Tab-separated table of N, CA, C and O in Angstrom:
chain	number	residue	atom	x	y	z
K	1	UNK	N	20.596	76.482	35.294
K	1	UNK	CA	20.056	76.391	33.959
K	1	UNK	C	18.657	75.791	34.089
K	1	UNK	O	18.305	74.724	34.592
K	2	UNK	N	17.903	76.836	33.458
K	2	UNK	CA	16.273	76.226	33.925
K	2	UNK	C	16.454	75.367	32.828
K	2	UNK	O	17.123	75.539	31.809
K	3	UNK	N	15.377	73.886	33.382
K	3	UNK	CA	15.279	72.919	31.997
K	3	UNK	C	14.087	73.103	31.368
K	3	UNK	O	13.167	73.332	32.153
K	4	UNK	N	13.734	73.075	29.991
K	4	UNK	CA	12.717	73.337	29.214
K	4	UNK	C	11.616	72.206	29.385
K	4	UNK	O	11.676	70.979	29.303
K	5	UNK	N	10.704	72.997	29.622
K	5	UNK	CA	9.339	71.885	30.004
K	5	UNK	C	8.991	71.646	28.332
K	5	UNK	O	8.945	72.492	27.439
K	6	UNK	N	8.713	69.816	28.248
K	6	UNK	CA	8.594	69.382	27.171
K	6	UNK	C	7.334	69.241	27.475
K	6	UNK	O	6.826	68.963	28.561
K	7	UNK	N	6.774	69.482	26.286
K	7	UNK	CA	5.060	69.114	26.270
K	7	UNK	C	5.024	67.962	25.422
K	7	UNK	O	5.418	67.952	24.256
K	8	UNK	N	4.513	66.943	26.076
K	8	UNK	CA	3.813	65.441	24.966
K	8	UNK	C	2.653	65.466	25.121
K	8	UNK	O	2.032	65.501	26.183
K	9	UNK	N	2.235	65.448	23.967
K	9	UNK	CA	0.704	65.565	23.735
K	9	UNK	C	0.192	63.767	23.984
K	9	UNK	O	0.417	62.758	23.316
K	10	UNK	N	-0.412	63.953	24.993
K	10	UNK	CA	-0.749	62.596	25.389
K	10	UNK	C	-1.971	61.992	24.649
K	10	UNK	O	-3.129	62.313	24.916
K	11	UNK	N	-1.616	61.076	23.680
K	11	UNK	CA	-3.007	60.208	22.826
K	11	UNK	C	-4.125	59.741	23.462
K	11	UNK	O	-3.812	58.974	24.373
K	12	UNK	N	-5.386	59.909	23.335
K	12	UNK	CA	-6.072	59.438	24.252
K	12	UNK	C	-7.166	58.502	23.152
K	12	UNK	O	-7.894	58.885	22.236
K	13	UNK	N	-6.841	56.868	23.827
K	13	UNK	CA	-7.049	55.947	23.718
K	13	UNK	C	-8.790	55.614	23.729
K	13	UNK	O	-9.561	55.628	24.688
K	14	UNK	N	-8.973	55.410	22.736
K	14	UNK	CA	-10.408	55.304	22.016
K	14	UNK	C	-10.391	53.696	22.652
K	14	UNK	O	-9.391	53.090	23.040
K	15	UNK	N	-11.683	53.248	22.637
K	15	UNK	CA	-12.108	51.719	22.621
K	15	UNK	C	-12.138	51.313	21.432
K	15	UNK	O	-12.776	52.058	20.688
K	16	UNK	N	-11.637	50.301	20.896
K	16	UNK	CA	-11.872	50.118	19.519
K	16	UNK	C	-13.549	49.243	19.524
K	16	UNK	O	-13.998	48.572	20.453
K	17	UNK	N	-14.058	49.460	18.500
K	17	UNK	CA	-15.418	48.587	18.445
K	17	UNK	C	-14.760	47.658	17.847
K	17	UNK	O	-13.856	47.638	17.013
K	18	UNK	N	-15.787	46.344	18.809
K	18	UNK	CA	-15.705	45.425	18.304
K	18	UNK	C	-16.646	44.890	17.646
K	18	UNK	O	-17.812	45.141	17.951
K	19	UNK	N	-16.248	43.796	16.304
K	19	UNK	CA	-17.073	43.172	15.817
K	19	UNK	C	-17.944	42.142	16.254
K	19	UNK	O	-17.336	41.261	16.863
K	20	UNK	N	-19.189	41.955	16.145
K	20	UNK	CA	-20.059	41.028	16.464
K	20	UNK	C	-20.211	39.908	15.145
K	20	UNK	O	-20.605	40.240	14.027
K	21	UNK	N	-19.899	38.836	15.450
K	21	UNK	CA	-20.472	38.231	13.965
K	21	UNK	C	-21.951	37.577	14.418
K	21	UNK	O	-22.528	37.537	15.505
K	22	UNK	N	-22.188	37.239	13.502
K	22	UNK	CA	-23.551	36.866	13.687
K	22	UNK	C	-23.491	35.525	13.278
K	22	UNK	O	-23.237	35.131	12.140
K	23	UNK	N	-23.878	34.459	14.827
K	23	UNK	CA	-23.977	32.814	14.886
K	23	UNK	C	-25.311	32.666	14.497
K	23	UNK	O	-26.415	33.114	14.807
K	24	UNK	N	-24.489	31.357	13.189
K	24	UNK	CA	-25.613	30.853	12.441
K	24	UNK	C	-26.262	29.610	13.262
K	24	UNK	O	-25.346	29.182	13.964
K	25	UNK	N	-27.391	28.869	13.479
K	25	UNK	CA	-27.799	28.136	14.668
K	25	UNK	C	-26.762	26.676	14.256
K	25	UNK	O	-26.042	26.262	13.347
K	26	UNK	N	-27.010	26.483	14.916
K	26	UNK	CA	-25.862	24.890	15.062
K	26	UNK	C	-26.389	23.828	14.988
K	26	UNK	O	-27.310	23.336	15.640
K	27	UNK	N	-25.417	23.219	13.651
K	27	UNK	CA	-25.876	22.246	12.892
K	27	UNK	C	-25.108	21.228	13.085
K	27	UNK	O	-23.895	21.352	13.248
K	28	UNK	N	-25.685	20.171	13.090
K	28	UNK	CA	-24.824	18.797	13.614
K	28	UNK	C	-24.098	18.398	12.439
K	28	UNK	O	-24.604	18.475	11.320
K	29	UNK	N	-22.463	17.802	12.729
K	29	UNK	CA	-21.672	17.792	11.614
K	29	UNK	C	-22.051	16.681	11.801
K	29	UNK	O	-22.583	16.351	12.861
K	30	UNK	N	-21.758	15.467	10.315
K	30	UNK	CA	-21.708	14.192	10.137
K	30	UNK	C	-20.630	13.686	9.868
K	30	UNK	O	-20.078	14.022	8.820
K	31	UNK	N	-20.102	12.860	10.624
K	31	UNK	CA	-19.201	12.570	10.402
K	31	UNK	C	-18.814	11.703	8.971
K	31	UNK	O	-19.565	10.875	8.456
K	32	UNK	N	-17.449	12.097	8.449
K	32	UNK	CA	-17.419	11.213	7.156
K	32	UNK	C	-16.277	9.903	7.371
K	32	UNK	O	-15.317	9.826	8.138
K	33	UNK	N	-16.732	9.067	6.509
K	33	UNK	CA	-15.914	8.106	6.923
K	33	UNK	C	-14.582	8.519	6.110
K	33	UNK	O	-14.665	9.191	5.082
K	34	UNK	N	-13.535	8.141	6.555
K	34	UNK	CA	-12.402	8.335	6.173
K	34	UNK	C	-11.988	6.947	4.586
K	34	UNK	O	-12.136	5.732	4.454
K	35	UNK	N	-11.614	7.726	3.984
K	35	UNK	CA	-11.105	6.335	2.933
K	35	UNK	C	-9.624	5.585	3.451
K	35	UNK	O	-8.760	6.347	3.883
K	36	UNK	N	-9.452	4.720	3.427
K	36	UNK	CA	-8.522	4.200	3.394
K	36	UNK	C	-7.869	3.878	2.414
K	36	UNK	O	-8.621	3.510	1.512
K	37	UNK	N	-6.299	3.816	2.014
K	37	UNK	CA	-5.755	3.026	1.009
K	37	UNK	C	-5.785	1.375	1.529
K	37	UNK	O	-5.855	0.897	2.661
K	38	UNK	N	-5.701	0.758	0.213
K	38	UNK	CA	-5.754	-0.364	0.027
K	38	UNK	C	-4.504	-0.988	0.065
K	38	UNK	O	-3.797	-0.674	-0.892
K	39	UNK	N	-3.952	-1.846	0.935
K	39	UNK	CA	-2.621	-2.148	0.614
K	39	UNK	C	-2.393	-3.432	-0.888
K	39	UNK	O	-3.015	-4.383	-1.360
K	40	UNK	N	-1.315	-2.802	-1.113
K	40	UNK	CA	-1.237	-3.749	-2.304
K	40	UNK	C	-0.452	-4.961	-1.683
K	40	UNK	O	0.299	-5.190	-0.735
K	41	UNK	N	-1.044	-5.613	-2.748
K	41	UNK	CA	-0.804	-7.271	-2.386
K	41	UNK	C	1.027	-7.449	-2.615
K	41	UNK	O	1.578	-6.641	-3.362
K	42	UNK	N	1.870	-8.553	-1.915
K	42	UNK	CA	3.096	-8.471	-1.991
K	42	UNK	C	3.159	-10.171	-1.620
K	42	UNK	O	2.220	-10.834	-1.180
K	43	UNK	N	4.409	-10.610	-1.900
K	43	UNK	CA	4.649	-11.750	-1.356
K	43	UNK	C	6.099	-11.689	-0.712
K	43	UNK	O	6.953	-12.574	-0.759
K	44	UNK	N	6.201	-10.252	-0.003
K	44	UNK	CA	7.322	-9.844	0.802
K	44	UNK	C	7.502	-11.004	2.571
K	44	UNK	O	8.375	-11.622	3.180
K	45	UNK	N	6.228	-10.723	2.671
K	45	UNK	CA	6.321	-11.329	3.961
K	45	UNK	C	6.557	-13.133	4.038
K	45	UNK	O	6.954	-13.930	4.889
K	46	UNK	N	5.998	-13.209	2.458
K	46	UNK	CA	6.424	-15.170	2.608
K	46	UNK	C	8.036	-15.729	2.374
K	46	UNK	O	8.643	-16.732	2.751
K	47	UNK	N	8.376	-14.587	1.584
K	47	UNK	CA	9.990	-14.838	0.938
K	47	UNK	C	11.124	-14.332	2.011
K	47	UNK	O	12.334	-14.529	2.124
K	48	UNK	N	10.183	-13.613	2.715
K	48	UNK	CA	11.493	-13.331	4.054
K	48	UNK	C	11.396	-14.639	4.704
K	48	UNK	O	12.442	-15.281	4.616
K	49	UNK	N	10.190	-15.375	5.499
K	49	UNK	CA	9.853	-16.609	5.952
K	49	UNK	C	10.598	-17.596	5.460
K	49	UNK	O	11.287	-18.460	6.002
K	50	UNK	N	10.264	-17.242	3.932
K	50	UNK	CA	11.137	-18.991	3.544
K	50	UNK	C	13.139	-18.730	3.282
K	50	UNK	O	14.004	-19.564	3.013
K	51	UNK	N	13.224	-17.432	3.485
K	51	UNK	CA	14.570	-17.453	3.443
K	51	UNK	C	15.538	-17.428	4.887
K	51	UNK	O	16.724	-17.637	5.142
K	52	UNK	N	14.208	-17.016	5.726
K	52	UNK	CA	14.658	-17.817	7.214
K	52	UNK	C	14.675	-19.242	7.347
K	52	UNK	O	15.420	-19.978	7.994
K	53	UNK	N	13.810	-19.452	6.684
K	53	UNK	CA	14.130	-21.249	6.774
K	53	UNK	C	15.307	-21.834	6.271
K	53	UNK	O	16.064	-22.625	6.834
K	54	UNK	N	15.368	-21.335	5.106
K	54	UNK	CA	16.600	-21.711	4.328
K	54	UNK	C	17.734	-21.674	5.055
K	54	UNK	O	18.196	-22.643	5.657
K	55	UNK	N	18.335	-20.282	5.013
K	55	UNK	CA	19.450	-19.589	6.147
K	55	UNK	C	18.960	-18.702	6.602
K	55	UNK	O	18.386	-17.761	6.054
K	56	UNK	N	19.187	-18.973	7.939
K	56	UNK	CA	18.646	-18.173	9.033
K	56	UNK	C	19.430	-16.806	9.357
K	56	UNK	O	19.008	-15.800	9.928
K	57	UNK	N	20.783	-17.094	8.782
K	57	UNK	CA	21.704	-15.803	9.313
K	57	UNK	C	22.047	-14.606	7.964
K	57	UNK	O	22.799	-13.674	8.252
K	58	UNK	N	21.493	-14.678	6.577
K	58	UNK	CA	20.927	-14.144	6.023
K	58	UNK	C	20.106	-13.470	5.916
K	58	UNK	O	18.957	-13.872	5.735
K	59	UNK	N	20.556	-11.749	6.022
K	59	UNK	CA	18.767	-10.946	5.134
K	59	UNK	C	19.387	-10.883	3.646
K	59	UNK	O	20.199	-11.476	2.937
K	60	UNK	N	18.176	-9.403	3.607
K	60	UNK	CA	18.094	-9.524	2.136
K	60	UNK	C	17.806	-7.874	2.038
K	60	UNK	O	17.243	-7.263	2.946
K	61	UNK	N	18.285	-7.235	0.777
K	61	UNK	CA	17.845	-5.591	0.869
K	61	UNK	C	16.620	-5.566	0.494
K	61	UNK	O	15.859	-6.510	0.284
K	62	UNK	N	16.356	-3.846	0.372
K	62	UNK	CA	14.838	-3.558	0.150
K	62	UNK	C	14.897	-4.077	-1.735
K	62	UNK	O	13.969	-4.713	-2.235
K	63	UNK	N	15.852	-3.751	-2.350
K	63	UNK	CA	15.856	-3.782	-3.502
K	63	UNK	C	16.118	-5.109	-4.012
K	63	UNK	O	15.779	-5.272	-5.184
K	64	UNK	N	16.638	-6.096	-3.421
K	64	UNK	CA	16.362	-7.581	-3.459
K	64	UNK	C	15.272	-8.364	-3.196
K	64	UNK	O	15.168	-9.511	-3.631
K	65	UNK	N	14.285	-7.712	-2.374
K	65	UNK	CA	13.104	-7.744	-1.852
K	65	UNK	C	11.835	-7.605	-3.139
K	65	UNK	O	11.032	-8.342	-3.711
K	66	UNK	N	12.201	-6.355	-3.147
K	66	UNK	CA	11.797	-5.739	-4.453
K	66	UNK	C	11.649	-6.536	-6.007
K	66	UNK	O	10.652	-6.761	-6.693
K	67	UNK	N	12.792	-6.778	-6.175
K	67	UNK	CA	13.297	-7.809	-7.025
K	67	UNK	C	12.774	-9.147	-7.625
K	67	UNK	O	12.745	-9.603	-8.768
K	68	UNK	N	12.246	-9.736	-6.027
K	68	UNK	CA	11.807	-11.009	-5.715
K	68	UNK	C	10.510	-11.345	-5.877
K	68	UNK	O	10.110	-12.343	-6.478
K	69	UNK	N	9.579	-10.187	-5.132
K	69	UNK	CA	8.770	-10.047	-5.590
K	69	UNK	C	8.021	-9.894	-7.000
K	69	UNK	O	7.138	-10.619	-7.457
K	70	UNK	N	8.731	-8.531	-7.676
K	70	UNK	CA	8.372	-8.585	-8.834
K	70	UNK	C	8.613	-10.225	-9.815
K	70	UNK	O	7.868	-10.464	-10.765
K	71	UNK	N	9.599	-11.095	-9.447
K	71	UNK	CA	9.605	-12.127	-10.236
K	71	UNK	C	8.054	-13.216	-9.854
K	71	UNK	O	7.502	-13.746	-10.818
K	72	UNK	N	7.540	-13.428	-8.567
K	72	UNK	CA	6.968	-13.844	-7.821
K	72	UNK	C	5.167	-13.310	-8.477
K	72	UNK	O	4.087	-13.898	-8.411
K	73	UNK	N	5.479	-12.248	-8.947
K	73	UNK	CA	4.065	-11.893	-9.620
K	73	UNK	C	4.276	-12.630	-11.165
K	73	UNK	O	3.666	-13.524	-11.752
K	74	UNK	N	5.152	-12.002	-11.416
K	74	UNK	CA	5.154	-12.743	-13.061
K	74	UNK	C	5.236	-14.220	-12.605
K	74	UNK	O	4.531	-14.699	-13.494
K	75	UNK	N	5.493	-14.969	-12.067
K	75	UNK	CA	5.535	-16.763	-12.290
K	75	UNK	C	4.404	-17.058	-11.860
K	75	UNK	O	3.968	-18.193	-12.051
K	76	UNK	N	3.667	-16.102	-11.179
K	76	UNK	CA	2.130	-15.981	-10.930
K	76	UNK	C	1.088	-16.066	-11.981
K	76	UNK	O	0.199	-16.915	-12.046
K	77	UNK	N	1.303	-15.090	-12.787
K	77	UNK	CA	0.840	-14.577	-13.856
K	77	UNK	C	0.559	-15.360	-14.951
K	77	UNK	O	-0.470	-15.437	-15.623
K	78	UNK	N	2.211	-16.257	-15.087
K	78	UNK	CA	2.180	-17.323	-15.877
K	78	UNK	C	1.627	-18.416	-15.784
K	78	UNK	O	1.182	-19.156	-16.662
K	79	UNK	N	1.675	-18.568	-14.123
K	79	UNK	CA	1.206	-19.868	-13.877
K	79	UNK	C	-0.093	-19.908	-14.127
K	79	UNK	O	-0.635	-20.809	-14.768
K	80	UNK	N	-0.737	-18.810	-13.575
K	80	UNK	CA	-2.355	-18.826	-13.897
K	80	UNK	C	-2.950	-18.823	-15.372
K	80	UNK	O	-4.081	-19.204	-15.671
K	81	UNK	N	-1.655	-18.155	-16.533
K	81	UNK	CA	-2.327	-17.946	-17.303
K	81	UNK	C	-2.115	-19.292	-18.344
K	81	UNK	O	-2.564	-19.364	-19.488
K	82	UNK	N	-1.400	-20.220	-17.719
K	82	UNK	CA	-0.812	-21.374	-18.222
K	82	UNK	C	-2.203	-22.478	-17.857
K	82	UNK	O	-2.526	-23.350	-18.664
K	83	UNK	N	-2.864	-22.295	-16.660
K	83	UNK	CA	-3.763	-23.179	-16.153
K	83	UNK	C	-4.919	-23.086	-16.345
K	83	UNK	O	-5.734	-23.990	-16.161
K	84	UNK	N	-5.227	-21.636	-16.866
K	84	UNK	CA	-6.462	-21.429	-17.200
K	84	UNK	C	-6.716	-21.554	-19.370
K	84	UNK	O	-7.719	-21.694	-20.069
K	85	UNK	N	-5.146	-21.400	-19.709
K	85	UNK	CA	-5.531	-22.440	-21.037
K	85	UNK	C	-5.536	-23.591	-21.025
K	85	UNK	O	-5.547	-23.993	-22.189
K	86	UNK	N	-5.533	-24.505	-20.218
K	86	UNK	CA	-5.526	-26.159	-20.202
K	86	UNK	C	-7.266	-26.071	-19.342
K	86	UNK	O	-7.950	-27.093	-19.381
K	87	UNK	N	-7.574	-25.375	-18.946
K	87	UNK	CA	-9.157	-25.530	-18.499
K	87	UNK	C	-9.577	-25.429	-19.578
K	87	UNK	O	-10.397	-26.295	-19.883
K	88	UNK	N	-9.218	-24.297	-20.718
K	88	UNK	CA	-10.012	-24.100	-21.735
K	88	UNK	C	-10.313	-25.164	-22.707
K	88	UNK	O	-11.407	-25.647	-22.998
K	89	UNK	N	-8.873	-25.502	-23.256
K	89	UNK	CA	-8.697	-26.949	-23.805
K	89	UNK	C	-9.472	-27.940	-23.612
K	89	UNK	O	-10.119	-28.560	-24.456
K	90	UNK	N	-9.370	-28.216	-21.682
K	90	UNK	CA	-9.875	-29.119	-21.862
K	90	UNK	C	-12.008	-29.490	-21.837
K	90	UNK	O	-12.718	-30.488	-21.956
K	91	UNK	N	-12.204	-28.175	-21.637
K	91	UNK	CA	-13.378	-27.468	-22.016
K	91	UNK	C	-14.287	-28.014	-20.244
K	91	UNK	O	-15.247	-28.685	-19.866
K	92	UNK	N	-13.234	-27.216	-19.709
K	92	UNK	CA	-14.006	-27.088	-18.430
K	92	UNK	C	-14.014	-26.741	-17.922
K	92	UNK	O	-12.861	-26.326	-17.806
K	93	UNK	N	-14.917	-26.170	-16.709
K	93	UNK	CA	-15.007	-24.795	-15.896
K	93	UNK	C	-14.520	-24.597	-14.876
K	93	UNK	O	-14.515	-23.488	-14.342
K	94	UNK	N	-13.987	-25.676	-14.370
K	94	UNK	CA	-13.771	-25.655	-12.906
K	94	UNK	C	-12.197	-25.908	-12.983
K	94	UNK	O	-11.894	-27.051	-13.326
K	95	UNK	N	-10.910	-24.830	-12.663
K	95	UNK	CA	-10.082	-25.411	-12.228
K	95	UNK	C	-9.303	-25.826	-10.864
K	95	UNK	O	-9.033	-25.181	-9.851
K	96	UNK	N	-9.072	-27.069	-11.227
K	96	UNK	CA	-8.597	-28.113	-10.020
K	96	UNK	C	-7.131	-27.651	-9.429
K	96	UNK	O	-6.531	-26.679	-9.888
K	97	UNK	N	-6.656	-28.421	-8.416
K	97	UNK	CA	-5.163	-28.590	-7.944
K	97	UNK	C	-4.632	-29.218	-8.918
K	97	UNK	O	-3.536	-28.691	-9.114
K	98	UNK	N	-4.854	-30.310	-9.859
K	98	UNK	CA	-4.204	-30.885	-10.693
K	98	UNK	C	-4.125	-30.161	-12.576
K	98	UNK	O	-3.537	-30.574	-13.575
K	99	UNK	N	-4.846	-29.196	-12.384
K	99	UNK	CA	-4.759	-28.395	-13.190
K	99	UNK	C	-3.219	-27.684	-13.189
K	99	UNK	O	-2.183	-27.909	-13.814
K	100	UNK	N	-3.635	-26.674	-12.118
K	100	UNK	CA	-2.624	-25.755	-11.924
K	100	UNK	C	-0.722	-26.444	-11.205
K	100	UNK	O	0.281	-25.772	-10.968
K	101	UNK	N	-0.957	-28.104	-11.054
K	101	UNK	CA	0.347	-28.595	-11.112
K	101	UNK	C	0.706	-28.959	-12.106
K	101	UNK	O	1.924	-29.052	-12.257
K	102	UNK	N	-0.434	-29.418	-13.507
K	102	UNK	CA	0.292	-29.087	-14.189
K	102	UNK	C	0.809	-28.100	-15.545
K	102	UNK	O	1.485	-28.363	-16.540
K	103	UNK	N	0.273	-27.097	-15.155
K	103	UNK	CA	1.274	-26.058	-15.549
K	103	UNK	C	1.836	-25.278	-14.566
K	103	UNK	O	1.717	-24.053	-14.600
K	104	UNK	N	2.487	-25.897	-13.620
K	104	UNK	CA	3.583	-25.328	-12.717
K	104	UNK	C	4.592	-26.166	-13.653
K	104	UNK	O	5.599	-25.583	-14.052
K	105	UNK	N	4.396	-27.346	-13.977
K	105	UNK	CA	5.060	-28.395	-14.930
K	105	UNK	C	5.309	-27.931	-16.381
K	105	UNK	O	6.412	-28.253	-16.823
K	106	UNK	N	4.728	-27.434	-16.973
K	106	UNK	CA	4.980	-26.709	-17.908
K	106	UNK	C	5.928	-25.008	-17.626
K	106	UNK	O	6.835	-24.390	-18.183
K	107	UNK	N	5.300	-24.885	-16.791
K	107	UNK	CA	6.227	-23.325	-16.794
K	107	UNK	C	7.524	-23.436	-16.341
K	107	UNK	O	8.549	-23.004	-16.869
K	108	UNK	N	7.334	-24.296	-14.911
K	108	UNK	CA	8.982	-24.517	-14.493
K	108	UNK	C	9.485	-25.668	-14.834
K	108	UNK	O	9.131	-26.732	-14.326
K	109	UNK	N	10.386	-25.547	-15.758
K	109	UNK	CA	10.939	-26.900	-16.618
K	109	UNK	C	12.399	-27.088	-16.057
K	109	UNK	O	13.068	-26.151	-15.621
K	110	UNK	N	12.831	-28.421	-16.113
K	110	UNK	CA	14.296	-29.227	-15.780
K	110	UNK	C	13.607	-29.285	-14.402
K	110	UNK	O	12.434	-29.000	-14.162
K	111	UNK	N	14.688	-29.768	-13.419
K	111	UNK	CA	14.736	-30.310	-12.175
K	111	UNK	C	13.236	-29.819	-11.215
K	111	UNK	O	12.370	-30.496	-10.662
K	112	UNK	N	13.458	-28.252	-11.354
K	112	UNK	CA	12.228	-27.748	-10.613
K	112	UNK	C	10.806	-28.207	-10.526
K	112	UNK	O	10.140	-28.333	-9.498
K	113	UNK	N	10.388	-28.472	-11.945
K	113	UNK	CA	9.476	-29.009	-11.986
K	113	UNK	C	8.500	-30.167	-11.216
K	113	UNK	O	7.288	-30.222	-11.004
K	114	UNK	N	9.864	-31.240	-10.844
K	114	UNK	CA	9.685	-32.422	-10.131
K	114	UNK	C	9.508	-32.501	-8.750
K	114	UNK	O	9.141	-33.539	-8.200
K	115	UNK	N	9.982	-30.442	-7.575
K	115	UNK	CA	9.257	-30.553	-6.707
K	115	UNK	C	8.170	-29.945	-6.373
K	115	UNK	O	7.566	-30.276	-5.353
């Protein structure tokens, strides 16, 4: 059985052109400074400290942490805003250490106060 001669038409392979782009002359980049965030202020790192002092074999969660802090700004808040009306009062510009003890004295009342 003769076998049938297959004809494949064989593709013949072009070069493709290539593109040239055209370099623009070279320009020195400047570098930019990067921004940074700002970390916000916390009093995380003093309340872990003083609760090692306290008890040492005690932590504390993120959300107790959390917690602590947020109270730690407000008695802040108060305290300052407690010390800076007794500057006003007392019609003066400069406030002292004995200012701001006493309205730690005013804000934290009963026992606390006295240390």
């Amino acid at each position: 059985i003769p076998k049938k001669a297959t004809s494949v038409a064989k593709k013949q392979i072009t070069p493709k052109k290539t593109l040239t782009k055209k370099t623009k002359p070279a320009v020195p980049k400047l570098k930019i400074a990067k921004k940074h965030k700002k970390g916000k202020a916390s009093f995380q790192s003093y309340i872990y400290k003083v609760l090692k002092q306290v008890h040492p074999e005690t932590g504390i969660s993120k959300k107790a942490m959390g917690v602590m802090d947020n109270m730690m700004f407000d008695f802040f808040e108060k305290l300052a805003t407690e010390a800076s009306a007794m500057i006003r009062f007392s019609k003066k510009r400069t406030m002292q250490a004995k200012d701001v003890q006493l309205a730690a004295r005013v804000v934290l009342q009963g026992e606390l106060c006295h240390h």
